[in-house]
Coordinates of C-alpha atoms in Angstrom, one line a residue:
M1 CA 2.6 24.0 -49.6
T2 CA 0.6 22.4 -52.5
T3 CA -2.8 21.1 -51.9
L4 CA -1.9 17.5 -52.5
R5 CA 0.8 17.8 -49.9
R6 CA -1.6 19.4 -47.3
I7 CA -4.0 16.6 -47.9
A8 CA -1.2 14.0 -47.5
A9 CA 0.0 15.8 -44.3
I10 CA -3.3 15.8 -42.8
G11 CA -3.9 12.2 -43.7
L12 CA -0.6 11.3 -42.0
I13 CA -1.7 13.1 -38.9
L14 CA -5.0 11.3 -38.8
A15 CA -3.4 7.9 -39.4
L16 CA -0.8 8.4 -36.6
G17 CA -3.4 9.7 -34.1
A18 CA -5.4 6.7 -34.6
C19 CA -2.5 4.5 -33.7
T20 CA -2.5 5.3 -30.0
T21 CA -5.3 5.9 -27.6
Y22 CA -4.7 7.9 -24.5
S23 CA -6.3 8.5 -21.3
M24 CA -5.7 11.1 -18.4
V25 CA -3.8 10.5 -15.3
E26 CA -4.9 13.3 -13.0
A27 CA -2.7 14.8 -10.5
T28 CA -3.2 12.4 -7.6
K29 CA -1.6 10.2 -4.8
G30 CA -1.7 6.5 -4.6
Y31 CA -2.0 5.9 -8.5
E32 CA -1.4 2.3 -9.2
V33 CA 1.0 1.6 -12.3
G34 CA 0.4 -1.9 -13.7
D35 CA 0.9 -4.4 -11.0
A36 CA 4.1 -2.9 -9.7
F37 CA 4.0 0.5 -8.3
K38 CA 1.8 3.1 -6.5
V39 CA 2.9 6.6 -7.2
D40 CA 2.0 10.2 -6.4
T41 CA 1.8 12.7 -9.4
P42 CA 1.9 16.5 -8.8
I43 CA 0.6 17.2 -12.3
A44 CA -1.6 15.5 -15.0
W45 CA -0.2 13.2 -17.5
N46 CA -1.4 11.5 -20.6
K47 CA -1.4 7.6 -20.4
A48 CA -0.8 6.1 -23.7
R49 CA -1.9 2.7 -24.6
V50 CA 1.4 0.4 -25.6
H51 CA 1.5 -3.0 -26.8
S52 CA 4.1 -4.1 -24.4
P53 CA 3.2 -6.2 -21.2
N54 CA 6.0 -4.7 -19.0
I55 CA 5.7 -1.0 -20.0
E56 CA 3.3 1.8 -19.0
L57 CA 4.0 5.1 -21.0
W58 CA 2.9 8.4 -19.8
T59 CA 3.4 11.7 -21.7
L60 CA 3.3 15.6 -21.7
D61 CA 3.3 17.6 -25.0
G62 CA 3.1 14.3 -27.0
L63 CA 6.1 12.5 -27.0
L64 CA 8.3 15.3 -26.3
Q65 CA 8.4 14.4 -22.5
T66 CA 7.7 10.7 -21.5
L67 CA 7.7 8.9 -18.2
V68 CA 8.1 5.2 -18.9
F69 CA 7.4 2.6 -16.1
V70 CA 9.0 -0.7 -16.4
T71 CA 6.7 -2.9 -14.4
G72 CA 8.5 -6.1 -14.0
V73 CA 10.6 -7.8 -16.6
S74 CA 11.1 -11.4 -16.1
N75 CA 13.7 -13.9 -16.9
G76 CA 14.0 -14.2 -20.9
D77 CA 11.8 -11.3 -21.6
T78 CA 12.5 -8.4 -23.8
L79 CA 11.9 -4.9 -22.6
F80 CA 10.0 -3.6 -25.6
S81 CA 7.6 -5.6 -27.8
G82 CA 8.2 -6.4 -31.4
P83 CA 10.4 -9.0 -33.2
D84 CA 12.9 -10.6 -30.6
E85 CA 15.6 -11.7 -32.7
K86 CA 17.9 -8.7 -32.1
K87 CA 16.3 -7.5 -28.7
P88 CA 18.3 -8.3 -25.6
K89 CA 16.6 -10.7 -23.2
F90 CA 16.6 -10.1 -19.4
D91 CA 18.5 -12.6 -17.2
E92 CA 17.1 -12.9 -13.6
K93 CA 20.8 -13.4 -12.4
S94 CA 21.7 -9.8 -13.5
T95 CA 23.7 -7.5 -11.3
I96 CA 22.7 -3.9 -11.2
I97 CA 25.3 -2.9 -13.7
E98 CA 24.0 -5.8 -16.0
A99 CA 20.3 -4.6 -15.5
K100 CA 21.5 -1.0 -16.5
A101 CA 23.2 -2.4 -19.7
F102 CA 20.0 -4.4 -20.3
I103 CA 18.0 -1.2 -20.4
I104 CA 20.5 0.8 -22.5
D105 CA 20.9 -2.2 -25.1
S106 CA 17.1 -2.4 -25.3
L107 CA 17.0 1.3 -26.2
L108 CA 19.8 1.0 -28.8
T109 CA 17.8 -1.9 -30.6
S110 CA 14.5 0.3 -30.6
G111 CA 15.4 3.2 -32.8
V112 CA 18.0 5.0 -30.8
L113 CA 21.1 6.0 -33.0
E114 CA 23.3 7.8 -30.7
Y115 CA 23.8 7.3 -26.9
R116 CA 26.0 9.3 -24.4
E117 CA 26.2 8.5 -20.8
I118 CA 26.3 11.4 -18.4
S119 CA 26.4 9.6 -15.0
F120 CA 25.7 6.3 -13.3
A121 CA 25.4 5.8 -9.7
P122 CA 23.8 3.9 -6.8
A123 CA 20.0 4.9 -6.2
K124 CA 16.9 3.3 -4.5
L125 CA 13.6 2.7 -6.5
A126 CA 10.6 2.1 -4.1
G127 CA 13.0 1.5 -1.3
Q128 CA 15.0 -1.1 -3.1
D129 CA 18.7 -0.8 -3.8
G130 CA 19.3 0.0 -7.3
F131 CA 20.9 2.5 -9.9
R132 CA 20.4 5.7 -11.6
V133 CA 21.7 6.6 -15.1
E134 CA 21.6 9.8 -16.8
F135 CA 22.3 10.0 -20.5
K136 CA 21.6 11.8 -23.8
F137 CA 20.4 10.0 -26.9
T138 CA 19.1 10.6 -30.4
K139 CA 16.3 8.7 -32.1
E140 CA 15.7 8.4 -35.8
D141 CA 13.9 11.6 -35.9
G142 CA 17.2 13.4 -35.2
M143 CA 15.9 15.3 -32.1
E144 CA 18.4 15.0 -29.0
R145 CA 16.8 14.0 -25.9
R146 CA 18.1 13.8 -22.4
A147 CA 16.9 11.2 -19.9
F148 CA 17.4 9.2 -16.6
V149 CA 16.4 5.9 -15.5
V150 CA 16.0 4.8 -11.9
G151 CA 15.8 1.0 -11.8
A152 CA 16.0 -1.9 -9.2
L153 CA 15.9 -5.7 -9.1
K154 CA 13.2 -7.2 -6.9
D155 CA 12.1 -10.8 -6.8
K156 CA 14.4 -11.6 -9.8
K157 CA 12.5 -9.0 -11.8
L158 CA 13.7 -5.7 -13.3
Y159 CA 11.7 -2.6 -12.5
A160 CA 12.5 0.9 -13.5
I161 CA 11.2 4.4 -14.3
M162 CA 12.5 6.4 -17.1
Y163 CA 12.0 10.2 -17.7
S164 CA 12.9 11.8 -21.1
G165 CA 12.5 14.9 -23.0
A166 CA 13.7 16.8 -25.9
E167 CA 16.7 18.4 -24.6
I168 CA 15.7 21.8 -25.9
Y169 CA 13.2 23.3 -23.3
F170 CA 11.1 20.1 -22.8
Y171 CA 13.4 18.1 -20.7
D172 CA 13.8 20.7 -17.8
R173 CA 10.0 21.7 -18.2
A174 CA 8.7 18.7 -16.0
K175 CA 12.1 17.0 -14.7
Q176 CA 11.1 18.1 -11.1
E177 CA 7.6 16.5 -11.5
A178 CA 9.1 13.3 -12.8
E179 CA 11.6 13.3 -9.9
S180 CA 8.6 13.6 -7.5
V181 CA 6.8 10.7 -9.2
I182 CA 10.0 8.4 -8.8
S183 CA 10.7 9.4 -5.2
S184 CA 7.0 8.6 -4.2
A185 CA 7.1 5.1 -5.9
H186 CA 6.3 2.2 -3.6
F187 CA 6.0 -1.5 -4.7
L188 CA 2.4 -3.0 -4.6

């Protein structure tokens, strides 16, 4: 690698690192996520600051493993921030199946190139009837990821928790811990 390329690579790494700030979520019981959930986490996570009012993002190993908390999407809101013209908007009259479709459609408009559903079934989130969908997806970086989302509708809002990880090694590495966080969730 030439000196110029090394300098450019270091500059890019520093610039990307400056884009997001992180704080530590220690292994604990009763951690409050937004104004939505209280959860127990058996391991420490890194909490990333995101610019979306309905999202809290925890990471391990950078973005190779993520736990995304959807903390109450209201009628007419999008799941992710950014230009709204192509992003789906949540409908408070949604069924469970439509809520699942809203999440997947939101992912597909946020840089997901390929999506393959593995399973879809009823499930509970924080004691509320809902759904669980497992799937694989590929983003613009070309890395195949595996994920699952557990979601529910409560008081005309959508709540969900999604775990994802690079399929090679990282997905399985903290899957049980993510399952533990989700199963401990209670609404505030």
